[in-house]
mmCIF file of C-alpha atoms in Angstrom:
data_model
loop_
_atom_site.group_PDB
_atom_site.id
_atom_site.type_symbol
_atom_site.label_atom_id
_atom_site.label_comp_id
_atom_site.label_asym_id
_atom_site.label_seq_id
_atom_site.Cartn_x
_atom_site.Cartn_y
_atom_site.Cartn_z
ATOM 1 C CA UNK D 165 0.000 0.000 0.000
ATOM 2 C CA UNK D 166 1.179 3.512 -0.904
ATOM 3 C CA UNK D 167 1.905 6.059 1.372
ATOM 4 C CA UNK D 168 -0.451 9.074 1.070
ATOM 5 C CA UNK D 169 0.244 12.626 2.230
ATOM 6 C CA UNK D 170 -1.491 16.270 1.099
ATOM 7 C CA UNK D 171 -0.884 19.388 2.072
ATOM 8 C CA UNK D 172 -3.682 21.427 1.427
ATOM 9 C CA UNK D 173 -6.174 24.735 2.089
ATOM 10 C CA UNK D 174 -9.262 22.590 1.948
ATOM 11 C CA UNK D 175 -11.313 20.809 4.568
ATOM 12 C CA UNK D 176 -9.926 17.885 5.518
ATOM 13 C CA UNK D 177 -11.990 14.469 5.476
ATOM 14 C CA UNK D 178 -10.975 11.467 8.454
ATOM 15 C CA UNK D 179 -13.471 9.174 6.262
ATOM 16 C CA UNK D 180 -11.177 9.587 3.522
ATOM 17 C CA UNK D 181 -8.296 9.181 5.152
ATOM 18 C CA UNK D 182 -9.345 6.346 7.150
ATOM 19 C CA UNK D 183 -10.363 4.608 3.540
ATOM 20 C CA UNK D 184 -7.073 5.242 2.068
ATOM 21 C CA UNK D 185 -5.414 3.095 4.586
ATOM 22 C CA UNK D 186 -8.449 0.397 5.312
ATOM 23 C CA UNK D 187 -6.914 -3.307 4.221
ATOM 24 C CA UNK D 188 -8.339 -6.654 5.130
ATOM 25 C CA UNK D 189 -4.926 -7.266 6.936
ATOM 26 C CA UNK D 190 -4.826 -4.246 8.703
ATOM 27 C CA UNK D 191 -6.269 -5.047 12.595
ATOM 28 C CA UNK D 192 -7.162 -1.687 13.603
ATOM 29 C CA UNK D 193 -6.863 2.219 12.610
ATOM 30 C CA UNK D 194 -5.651 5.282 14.241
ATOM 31 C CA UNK D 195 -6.506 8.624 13.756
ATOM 32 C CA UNK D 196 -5.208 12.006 15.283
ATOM 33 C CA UNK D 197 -7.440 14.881 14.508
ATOM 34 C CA UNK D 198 -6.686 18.727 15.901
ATOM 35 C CA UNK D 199 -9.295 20.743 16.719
ATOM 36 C CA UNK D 200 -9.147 24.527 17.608
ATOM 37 C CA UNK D 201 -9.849 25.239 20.926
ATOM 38 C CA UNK D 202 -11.969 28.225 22.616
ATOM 39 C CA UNK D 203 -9.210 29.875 23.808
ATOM 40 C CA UNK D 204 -5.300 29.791 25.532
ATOM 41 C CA UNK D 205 -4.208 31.412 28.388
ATOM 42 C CA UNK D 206 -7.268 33.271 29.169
ATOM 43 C CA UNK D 207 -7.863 34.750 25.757
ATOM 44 C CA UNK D 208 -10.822 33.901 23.081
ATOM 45 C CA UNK D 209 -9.455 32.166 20.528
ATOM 46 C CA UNK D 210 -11.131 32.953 17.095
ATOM 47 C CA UNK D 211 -9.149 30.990 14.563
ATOM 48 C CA UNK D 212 -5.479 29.400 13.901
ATOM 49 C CA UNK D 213 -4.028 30.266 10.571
ATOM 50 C CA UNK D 214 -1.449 28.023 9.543
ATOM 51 C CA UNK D 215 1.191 28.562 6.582
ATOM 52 C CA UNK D 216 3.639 26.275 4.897
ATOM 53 C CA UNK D 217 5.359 25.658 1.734
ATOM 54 C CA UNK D 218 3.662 22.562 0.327
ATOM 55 C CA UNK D 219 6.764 20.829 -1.439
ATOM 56 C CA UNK D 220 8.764 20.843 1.691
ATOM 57 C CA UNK D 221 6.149 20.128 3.697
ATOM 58 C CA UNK D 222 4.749 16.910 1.574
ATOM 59 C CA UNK D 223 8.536 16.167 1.667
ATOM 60 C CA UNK D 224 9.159 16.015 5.193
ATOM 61 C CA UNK D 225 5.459 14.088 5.463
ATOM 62 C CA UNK D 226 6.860 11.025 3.756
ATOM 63 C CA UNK D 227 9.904 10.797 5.514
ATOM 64 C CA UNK D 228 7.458 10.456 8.671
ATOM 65 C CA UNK D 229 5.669 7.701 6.754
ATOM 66 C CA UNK D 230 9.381 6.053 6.158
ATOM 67 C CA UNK D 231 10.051 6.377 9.876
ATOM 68 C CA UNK D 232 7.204 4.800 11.134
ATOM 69 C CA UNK D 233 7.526 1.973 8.609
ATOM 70 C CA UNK D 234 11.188 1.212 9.380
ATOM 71 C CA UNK D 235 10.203 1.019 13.476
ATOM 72 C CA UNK D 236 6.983 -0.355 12.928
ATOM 73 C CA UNK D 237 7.285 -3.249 9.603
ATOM 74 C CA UNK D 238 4.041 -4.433 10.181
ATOM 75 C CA UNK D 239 2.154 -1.357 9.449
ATOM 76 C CA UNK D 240 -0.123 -1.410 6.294
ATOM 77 C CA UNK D 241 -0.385 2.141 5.534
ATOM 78 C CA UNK D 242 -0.131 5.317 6.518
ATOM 79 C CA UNK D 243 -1.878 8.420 5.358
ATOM 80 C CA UNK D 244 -1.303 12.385 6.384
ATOM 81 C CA UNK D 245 -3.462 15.169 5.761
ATOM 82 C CA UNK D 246 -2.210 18.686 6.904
ATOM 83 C CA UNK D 247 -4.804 21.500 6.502
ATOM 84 C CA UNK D 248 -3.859 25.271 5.559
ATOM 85 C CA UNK D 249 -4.981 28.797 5.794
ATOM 86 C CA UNK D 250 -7.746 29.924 7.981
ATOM 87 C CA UNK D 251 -8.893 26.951 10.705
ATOM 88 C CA UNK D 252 -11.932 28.116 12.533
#
């Protein structure tokens, strides 16, 4: 199974990343998802804008994925979605 990793200013979707990695072999899935919280250190918080430049970014994704598949041989597949821009 490929790797799969996107840096992008959409919406991100956990049912599609959770259905690029779903195999018959694969005993379980987990999934990290950030939300943006109500506020920090006493203050309102009305939205996280996050920046990046997508090549480097995408790069430095898949050498995660090659990481975890060195420590962890067993894993099926491993997919990465990074959301930027304006996160309410």
């Amino acid at each position: 199974m490929t790797d799969y990793v996107v840096v992008t200013m959409a919406p991100l979707s956990a049912d599609d990343a959770v259905r690029r990695v779903e195999h018959a072999s694969a005993g379980a899935i987990s999934t990290f998802i950030g939300t943006t919280r109500d506020s920090f250190n006493g203050k309102v918080v009305e939205y996280l804008e996050y920046e990046g430049y997508v090549p480097m970014a995408e790069k430095e994704l898949l050498a995660i994925c090659a990481s975890i598949r060195r420590q962890w041989p067993g894993v099926v597949g491993v997919a990465m979605a990074h959301r930027l821009g304006v996160v309410a």
